[in-house]
Tab-separated table of C-alpha atoms and ligand atoms in Angstrom:
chain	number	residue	atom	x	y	z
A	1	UNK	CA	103.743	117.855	100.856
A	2	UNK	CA	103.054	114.351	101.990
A	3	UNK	CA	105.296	113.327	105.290
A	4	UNK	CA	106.812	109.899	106.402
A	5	UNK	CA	103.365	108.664	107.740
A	6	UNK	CA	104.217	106.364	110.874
A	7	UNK	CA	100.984	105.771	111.706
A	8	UNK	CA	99.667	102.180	113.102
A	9	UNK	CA	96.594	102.021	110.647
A	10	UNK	CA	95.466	103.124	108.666
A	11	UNK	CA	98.680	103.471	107.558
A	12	UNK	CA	100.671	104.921	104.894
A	13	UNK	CA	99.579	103.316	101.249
A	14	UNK	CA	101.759	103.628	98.451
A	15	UNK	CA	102.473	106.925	96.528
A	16	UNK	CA	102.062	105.315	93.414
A	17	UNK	CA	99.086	103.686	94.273
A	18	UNK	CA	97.240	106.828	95.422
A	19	UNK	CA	98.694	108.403	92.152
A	20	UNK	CA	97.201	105.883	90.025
A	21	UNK	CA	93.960	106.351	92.461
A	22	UNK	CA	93.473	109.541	92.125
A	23	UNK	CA	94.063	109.375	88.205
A	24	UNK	CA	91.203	107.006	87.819
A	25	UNK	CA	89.121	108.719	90.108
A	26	UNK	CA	86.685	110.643	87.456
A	27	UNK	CA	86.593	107.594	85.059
A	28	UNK	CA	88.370	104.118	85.361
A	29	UNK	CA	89.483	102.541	82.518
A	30	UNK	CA	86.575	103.417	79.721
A	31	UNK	CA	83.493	102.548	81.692
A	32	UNK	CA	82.368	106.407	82.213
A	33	UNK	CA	82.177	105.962	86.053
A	34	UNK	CA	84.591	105.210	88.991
A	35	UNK	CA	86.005	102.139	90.342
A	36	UNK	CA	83.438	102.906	93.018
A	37	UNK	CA	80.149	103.772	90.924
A	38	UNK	CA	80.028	100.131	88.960
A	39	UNK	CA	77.514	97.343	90.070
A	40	UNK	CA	79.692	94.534	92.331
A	41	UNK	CA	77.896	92.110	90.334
A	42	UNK	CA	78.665	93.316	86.629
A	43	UNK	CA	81.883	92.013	84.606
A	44	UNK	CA	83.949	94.833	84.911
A	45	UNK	CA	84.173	94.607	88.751
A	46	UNK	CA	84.212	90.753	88.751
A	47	UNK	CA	86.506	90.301	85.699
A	48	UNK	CA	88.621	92.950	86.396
A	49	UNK	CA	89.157	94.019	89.901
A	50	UNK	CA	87.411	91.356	91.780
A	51	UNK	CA	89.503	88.518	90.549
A	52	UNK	CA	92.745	89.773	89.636
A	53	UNK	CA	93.518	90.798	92.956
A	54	UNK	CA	92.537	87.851	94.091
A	55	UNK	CA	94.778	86.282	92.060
A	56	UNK	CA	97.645	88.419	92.613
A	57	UNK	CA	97.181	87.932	96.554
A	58	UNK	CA	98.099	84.308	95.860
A	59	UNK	CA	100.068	84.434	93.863
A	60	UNK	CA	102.087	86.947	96.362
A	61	UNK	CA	101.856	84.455	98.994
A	62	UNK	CA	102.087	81.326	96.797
A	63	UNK	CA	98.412	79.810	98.267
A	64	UNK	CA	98.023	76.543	97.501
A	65	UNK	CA	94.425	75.526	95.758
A	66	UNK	CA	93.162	73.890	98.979
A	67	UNK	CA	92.741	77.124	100.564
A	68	UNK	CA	90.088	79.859	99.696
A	69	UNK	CA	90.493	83.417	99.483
A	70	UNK	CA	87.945	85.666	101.075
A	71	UNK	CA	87.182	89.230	101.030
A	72	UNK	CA	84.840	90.245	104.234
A	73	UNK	CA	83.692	93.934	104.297
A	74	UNK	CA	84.254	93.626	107.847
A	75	UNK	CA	87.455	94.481	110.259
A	76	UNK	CA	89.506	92.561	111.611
A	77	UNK	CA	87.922	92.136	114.987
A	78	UNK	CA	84.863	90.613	113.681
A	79	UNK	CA	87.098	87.769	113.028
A	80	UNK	CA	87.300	87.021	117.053
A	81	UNK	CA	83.611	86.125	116.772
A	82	UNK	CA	83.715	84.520	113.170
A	83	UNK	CA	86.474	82.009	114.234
A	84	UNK	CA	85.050	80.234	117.282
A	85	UNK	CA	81.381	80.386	115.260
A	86	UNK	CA	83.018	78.265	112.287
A	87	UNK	CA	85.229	76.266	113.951
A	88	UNK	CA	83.926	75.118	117.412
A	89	UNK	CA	81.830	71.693	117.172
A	90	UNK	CA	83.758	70.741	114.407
A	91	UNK	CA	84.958	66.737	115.122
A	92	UNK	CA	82.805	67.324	118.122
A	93	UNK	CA	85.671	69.267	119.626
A	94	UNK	CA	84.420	71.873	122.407
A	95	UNK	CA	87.597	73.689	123.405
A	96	UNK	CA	89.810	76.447	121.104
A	97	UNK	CA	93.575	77.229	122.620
A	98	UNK	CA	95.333	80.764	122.406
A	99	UNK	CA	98.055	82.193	122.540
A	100	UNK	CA	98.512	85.209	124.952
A	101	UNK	CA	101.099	87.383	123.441
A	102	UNK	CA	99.473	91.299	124.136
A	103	UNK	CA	96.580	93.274	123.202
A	104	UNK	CA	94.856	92.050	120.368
A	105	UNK	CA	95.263	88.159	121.340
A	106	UNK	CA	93.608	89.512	124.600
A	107	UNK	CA	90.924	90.765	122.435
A	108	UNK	CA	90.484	87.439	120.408
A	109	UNK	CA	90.303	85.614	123.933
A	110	UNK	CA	87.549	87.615	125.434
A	111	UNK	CA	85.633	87.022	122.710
A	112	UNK	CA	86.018	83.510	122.186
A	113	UNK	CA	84.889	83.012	125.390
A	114	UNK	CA	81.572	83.417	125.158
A	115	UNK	CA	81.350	80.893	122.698
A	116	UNK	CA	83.902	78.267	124.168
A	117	UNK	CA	86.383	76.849	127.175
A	118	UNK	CA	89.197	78.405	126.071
A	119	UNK	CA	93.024	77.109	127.500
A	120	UNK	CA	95.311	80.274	127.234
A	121	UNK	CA	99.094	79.610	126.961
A	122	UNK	CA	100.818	82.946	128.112
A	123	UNK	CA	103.701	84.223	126.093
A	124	UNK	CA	106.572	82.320	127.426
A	125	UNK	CA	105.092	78.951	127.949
A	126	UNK	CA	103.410	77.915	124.352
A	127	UNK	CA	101.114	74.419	124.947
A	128	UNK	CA	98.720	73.251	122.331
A	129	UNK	CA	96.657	70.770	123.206
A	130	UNK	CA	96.064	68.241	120.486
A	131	UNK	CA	91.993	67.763	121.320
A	132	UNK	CA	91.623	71.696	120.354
A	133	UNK	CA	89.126	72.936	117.531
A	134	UNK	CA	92.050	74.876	116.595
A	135	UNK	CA	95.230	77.342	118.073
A	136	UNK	CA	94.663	81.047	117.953
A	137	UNK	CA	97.609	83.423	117.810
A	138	UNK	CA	98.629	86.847	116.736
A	139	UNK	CA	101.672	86.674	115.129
A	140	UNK	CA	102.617	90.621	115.085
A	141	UNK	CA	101.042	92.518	118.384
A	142	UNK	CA	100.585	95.952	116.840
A	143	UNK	CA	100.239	97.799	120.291
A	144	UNK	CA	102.886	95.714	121.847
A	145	UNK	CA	105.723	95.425	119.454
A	146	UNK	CA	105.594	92.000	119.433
A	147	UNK	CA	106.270	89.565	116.909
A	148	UNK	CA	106.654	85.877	116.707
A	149	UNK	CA	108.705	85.394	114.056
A	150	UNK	CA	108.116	81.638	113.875
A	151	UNK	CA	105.376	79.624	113.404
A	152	UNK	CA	104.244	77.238	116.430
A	153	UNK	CA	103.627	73.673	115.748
A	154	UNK	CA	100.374	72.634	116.449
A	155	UNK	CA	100.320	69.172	114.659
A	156	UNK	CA	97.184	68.132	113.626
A	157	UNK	CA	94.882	70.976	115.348
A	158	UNK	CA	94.326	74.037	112.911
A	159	UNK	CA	96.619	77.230	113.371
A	160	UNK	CA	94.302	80.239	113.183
A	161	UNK	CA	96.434	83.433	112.873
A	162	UNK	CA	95.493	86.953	112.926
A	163	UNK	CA	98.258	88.616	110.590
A	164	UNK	CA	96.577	92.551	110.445
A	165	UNK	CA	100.097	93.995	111.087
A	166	UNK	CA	102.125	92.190	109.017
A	167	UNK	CA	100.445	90.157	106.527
A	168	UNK	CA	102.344	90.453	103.066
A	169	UNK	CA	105.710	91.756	104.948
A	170	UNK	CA	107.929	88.214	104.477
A	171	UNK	CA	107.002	84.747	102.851
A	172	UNK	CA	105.040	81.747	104.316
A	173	UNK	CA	103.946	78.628	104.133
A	174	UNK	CA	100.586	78.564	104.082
A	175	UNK	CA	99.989	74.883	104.818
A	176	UNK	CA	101.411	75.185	108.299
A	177	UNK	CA	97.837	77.361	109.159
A	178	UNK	CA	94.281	76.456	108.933
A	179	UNK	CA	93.176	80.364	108.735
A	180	UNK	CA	95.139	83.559	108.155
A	181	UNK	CA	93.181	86.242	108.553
A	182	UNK	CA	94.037	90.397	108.563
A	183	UNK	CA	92.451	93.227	107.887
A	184	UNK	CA	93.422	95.986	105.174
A	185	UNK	CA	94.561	98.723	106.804
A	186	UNK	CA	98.138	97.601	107.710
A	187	UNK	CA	99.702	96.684	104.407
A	188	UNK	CA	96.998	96.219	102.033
A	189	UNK	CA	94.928	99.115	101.605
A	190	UNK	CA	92.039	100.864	103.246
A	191	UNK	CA	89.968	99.953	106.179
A	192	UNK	CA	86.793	98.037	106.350
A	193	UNK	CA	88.395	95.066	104.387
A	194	UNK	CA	89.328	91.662	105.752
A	195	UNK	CA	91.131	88.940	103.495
A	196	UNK	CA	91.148	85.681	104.801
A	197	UNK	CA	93.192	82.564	103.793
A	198	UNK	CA	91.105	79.318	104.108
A	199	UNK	CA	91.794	75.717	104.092
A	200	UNK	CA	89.034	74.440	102.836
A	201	UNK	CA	87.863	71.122	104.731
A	202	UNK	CA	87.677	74.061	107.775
A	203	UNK	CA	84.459	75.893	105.432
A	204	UNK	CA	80.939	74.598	105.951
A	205	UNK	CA	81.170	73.539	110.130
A	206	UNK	CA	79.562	77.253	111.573
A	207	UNK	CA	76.854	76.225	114.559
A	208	UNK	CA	73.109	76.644	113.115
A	209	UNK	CA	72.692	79.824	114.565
A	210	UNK	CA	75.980	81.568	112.975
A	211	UNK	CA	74.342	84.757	111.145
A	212	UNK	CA	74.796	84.283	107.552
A	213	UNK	CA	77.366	87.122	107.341
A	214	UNK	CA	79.252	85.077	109.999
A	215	UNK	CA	79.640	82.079	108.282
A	216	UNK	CA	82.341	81.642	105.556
A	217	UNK	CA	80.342	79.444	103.610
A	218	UNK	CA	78.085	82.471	102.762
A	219	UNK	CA	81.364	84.065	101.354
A	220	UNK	CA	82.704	80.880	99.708
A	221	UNK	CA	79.845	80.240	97.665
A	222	UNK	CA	79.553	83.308	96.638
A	223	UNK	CA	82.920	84.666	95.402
A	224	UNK	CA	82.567	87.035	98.161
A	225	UNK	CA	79.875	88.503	97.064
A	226	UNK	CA	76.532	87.284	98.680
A	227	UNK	CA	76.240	91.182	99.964
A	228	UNK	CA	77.497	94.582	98.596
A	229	UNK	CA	81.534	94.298	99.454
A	230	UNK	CA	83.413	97.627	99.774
A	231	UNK	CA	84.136	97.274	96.448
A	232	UNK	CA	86.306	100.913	96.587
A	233	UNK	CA	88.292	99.104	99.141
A	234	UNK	CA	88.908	95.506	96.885
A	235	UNK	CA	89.954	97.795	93.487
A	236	UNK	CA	93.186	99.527	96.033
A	237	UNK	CA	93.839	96.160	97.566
A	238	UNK	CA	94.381	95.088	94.115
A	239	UNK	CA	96.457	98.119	92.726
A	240	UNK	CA	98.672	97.289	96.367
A	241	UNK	CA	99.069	93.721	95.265
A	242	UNK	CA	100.113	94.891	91.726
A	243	UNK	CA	102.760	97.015	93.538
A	244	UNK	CA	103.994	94.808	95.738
A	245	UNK	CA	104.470	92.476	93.063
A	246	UNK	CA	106.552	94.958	90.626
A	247	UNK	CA	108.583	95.620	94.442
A	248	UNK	CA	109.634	91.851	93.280
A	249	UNK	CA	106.501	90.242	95.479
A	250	UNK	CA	107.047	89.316	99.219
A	251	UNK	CA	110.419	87.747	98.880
A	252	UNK	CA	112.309	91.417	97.734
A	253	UNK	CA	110.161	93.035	100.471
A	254	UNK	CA	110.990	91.553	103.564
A	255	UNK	CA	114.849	92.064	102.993
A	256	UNK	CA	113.627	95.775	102.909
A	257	UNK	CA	111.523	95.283	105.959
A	258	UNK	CA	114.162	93.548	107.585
A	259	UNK	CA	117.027	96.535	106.892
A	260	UNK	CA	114.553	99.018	107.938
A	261	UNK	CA	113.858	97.341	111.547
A	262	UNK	CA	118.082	96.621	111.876
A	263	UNK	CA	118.207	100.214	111.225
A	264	UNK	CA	115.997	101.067	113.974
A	265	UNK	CA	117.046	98.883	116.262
A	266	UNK	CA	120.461	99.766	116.424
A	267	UNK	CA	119.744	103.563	116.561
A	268	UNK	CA	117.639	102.618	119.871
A	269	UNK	CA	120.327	99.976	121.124
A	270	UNK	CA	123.251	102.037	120.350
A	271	UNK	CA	121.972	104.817	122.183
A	272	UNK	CA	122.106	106.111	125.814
A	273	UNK	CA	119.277	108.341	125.693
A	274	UNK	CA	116.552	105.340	123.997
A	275	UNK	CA	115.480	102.022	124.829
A	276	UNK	CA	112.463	99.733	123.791
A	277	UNK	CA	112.049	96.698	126.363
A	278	UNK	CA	111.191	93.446	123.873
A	279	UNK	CA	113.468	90.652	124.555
A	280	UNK	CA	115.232	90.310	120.763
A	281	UNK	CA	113.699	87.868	119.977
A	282	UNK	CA	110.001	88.845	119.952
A	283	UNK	CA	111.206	92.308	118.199
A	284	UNK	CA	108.525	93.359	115.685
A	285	UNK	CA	109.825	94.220	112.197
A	286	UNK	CA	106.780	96.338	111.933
A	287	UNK	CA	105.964	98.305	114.802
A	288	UNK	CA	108.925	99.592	116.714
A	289	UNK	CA	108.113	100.516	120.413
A	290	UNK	CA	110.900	103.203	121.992
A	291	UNK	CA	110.974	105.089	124.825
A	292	UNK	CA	112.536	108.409	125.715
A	293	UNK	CA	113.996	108.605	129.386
A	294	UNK	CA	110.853	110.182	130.563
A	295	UNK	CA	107.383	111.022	129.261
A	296	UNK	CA	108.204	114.524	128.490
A	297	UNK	CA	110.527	114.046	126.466
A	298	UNK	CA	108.363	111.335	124.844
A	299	UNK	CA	105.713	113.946	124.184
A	300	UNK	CA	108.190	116.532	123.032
A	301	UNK	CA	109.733	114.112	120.746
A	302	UNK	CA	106.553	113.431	119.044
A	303	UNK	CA	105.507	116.806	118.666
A	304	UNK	CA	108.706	117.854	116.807
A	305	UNK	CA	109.079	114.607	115.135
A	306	UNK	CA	105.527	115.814	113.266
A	307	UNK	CA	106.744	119.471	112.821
A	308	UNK	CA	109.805	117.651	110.723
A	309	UNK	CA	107.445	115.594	108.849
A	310	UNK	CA	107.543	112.516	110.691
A	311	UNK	CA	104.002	111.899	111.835
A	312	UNK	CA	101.905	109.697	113.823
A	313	UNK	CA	105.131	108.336	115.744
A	314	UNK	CA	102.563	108.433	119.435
A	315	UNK	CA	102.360	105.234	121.217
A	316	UNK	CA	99.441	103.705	121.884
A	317	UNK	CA	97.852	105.045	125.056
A	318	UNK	CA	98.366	101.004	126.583
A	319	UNK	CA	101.927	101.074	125.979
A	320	UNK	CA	103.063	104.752	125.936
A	321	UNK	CA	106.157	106.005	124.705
A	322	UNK	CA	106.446	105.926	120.774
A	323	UNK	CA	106.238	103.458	117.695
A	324	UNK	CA	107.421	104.127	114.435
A	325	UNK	CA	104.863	101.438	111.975
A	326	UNK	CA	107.308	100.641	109.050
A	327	UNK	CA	104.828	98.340	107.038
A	328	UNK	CA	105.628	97.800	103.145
A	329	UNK	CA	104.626	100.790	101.856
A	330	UNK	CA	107.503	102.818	104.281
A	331	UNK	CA	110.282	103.719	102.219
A	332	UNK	CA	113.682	102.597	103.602
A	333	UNK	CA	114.447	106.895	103.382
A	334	UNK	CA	111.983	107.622	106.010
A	335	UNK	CA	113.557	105.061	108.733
A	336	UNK	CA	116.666	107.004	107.331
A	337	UNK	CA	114.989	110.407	108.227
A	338	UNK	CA	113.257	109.379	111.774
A	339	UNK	CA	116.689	107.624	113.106
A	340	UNK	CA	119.012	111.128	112.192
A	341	UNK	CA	116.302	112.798	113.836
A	342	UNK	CA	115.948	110.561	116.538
A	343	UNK	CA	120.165	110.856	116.931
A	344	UNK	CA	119.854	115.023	116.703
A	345	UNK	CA	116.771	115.035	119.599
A	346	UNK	CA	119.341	112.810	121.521
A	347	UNK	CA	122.091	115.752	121.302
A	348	UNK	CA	119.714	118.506	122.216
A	349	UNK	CA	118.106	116.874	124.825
A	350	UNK	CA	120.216	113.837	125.801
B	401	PLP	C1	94.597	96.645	113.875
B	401	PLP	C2	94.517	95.253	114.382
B	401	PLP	C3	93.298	94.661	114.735
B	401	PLP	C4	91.987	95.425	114.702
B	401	PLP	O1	91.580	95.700	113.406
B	401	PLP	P1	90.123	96.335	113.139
B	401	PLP	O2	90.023	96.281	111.645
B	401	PLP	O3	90.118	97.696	113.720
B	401	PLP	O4	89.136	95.453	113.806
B	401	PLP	C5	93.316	93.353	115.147
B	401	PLP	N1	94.458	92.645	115.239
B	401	PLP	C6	95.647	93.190	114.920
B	401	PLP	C7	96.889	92.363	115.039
B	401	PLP	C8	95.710	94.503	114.490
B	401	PLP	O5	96.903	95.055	114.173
């Protein structure tokens, strides 16, 4: 019996998707072979799972034609390195800013830096400076719990956004950014994918001695296909686009997303016994960090949280504590189920 899966990523996918997976598993559609076992380079993957979830990505997120979509076999932290090699020099501009809003920014900053003088803006104290190469933030922290629900202005200088948590969970507007980029394994599908949203003018600037998998030129030119992509990986992407889209696309979603967070919330708020320590208004809709009053009861929590089928509710080992991931594919029933369990652990132990 499959249990509410709370885990980070790779996270739960959904049910129907895996039904329709493992359907098609022996033979998809009447080509004798699996998704997996075709050439990337033949018409059925192109014509049929390449492109139409492609297509359905934008039209999910309503890209306009300036902007290219990418698929990079890669994860999302190759994009730390892929960002500063594409963008820096550009206009003869030699410095990147970044946001500093937890872990994974951290991450992007550390690598940027050995490309780059990078100005770092900490969390409470946003400043873009308008001779940048671009602005780097992370609009969801996964680890953290952090999200910033609205997009900085940066005027003229690119926005370059790393969305891996929460890309697909509300609408946006993608001319405000110059890059969106996130891997898979949050709300799209399995690991080892990257999508990345593209305005176009930024394609074609990567220094000279960018390796030709780092450039997005290579990928541009080439449909995303100048190597073998993990073309397993691209077919569930697409059947998760196709379900999001019967869900009623990204619109019907994030009211869903948003009622599930409200719900947790106020279970941790209203109680005596929990308490998560985000100022409101940097509360992630996606991962929700709570605390028990001590680490025992943290760990005790989470071990009979997974012996009631609600698993993979451990924080991460920076943070401590717990987080419940409710990406897209978590049903609004399983915040139902963690927050009456969360209310009976309070009465037993509280
Ligand atoms: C998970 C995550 C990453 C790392 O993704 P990998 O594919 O493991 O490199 C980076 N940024 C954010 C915001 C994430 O949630």
């Amino acid at each position: 019996m499959r249990a509410y899966n709370f885990c980070a990523g790779p996270a739960t996918i959904p049910l129907p998707v895996l039904q329709q997976v493992k359907e098609e598993l022996l033979e998809w559609k009447d080509v004798g072979a699996s998704a997996m076992e075709i050439s990337h380079r033949g018409e059925d993957f192109v014509q049929k799972i390449l492109m139409p979830a492609q297509e359905k990505f934008r039209k999910l997120l309503n890209i306009p034609d300036n902007y290219e979509v990418l698929f990079i076999s890669q994860g999302t932290s190759h994009q730390f390195a892929m960002v500063p090699l594409n963008l820096l020099g550009r206009e003869g501009r030699t410095t990147a800013g970044y946001w500093d809003t937890g872990h994974w920014s951290k991450r992007a900053i550390n690598e940027a830096r050995r490309y780059a003088e990078i100005n770092v803006s900490p969390l409470d104290n946003l400043q873009i400076n308008s001779e940048a190469a671009y602005f780097h933030y992370t609009s969801n922290e996964t680890i953290n719990g952090i999200q910033i629900h609205e997009v900085p202005d940066a005027g003229q200088v690119p926005l370059v956004t790393d969305m891996a948590s929460e890309i697909l969970s509300r609408p946006l507007d993608i001319n405000r950014f110059g890059i969106i980029y996130a891997g898979a394994q949050k709300n799209i599908g399995p690991s080892g994918l990257t999508v990345v949203i593209i305005r176009k003018d930024l394609i074609g600037h990567a220094k000279d001695f960018t390796p030709t998998l780092y450039n997005y030129k290579t990928y541009a030119d080439s449909q995303s296909l100048y190597h073998t992509p993990n073309t397993f990986a691209i077919y569930m992407a697409g059947l998760v686009f196709e379900w999001l889209l019967k869900q009623g696309g990204v619109e019907a979603i994030e009211k869903i997303n948003q009622a599930k967070a409200n719900k947790l919330y106020s279970t941790i708020d209203e109680s005596h016994f929990y308490y998560n320590n985000v100022p409101e208004k940097y509360r992630s809709h996606m991962n929700v960090i709570f605390y028990c009053p001590t680490p025992e009861l943290d760990k005790l929590f989470h071990e009979t949280a997974h012996q009631s089928g609600l698993i993979n509710l451990r924080g991460h080992k920076v943070v401590g504590g717990l987080r419940a991931s409710i990406y897209n594919a978590m049903p609004y029933e399983g915040v139902e189920a963690l927050t009456s369990f969360m209310k009976d652990f309070e009465k037993r132990y509280g």
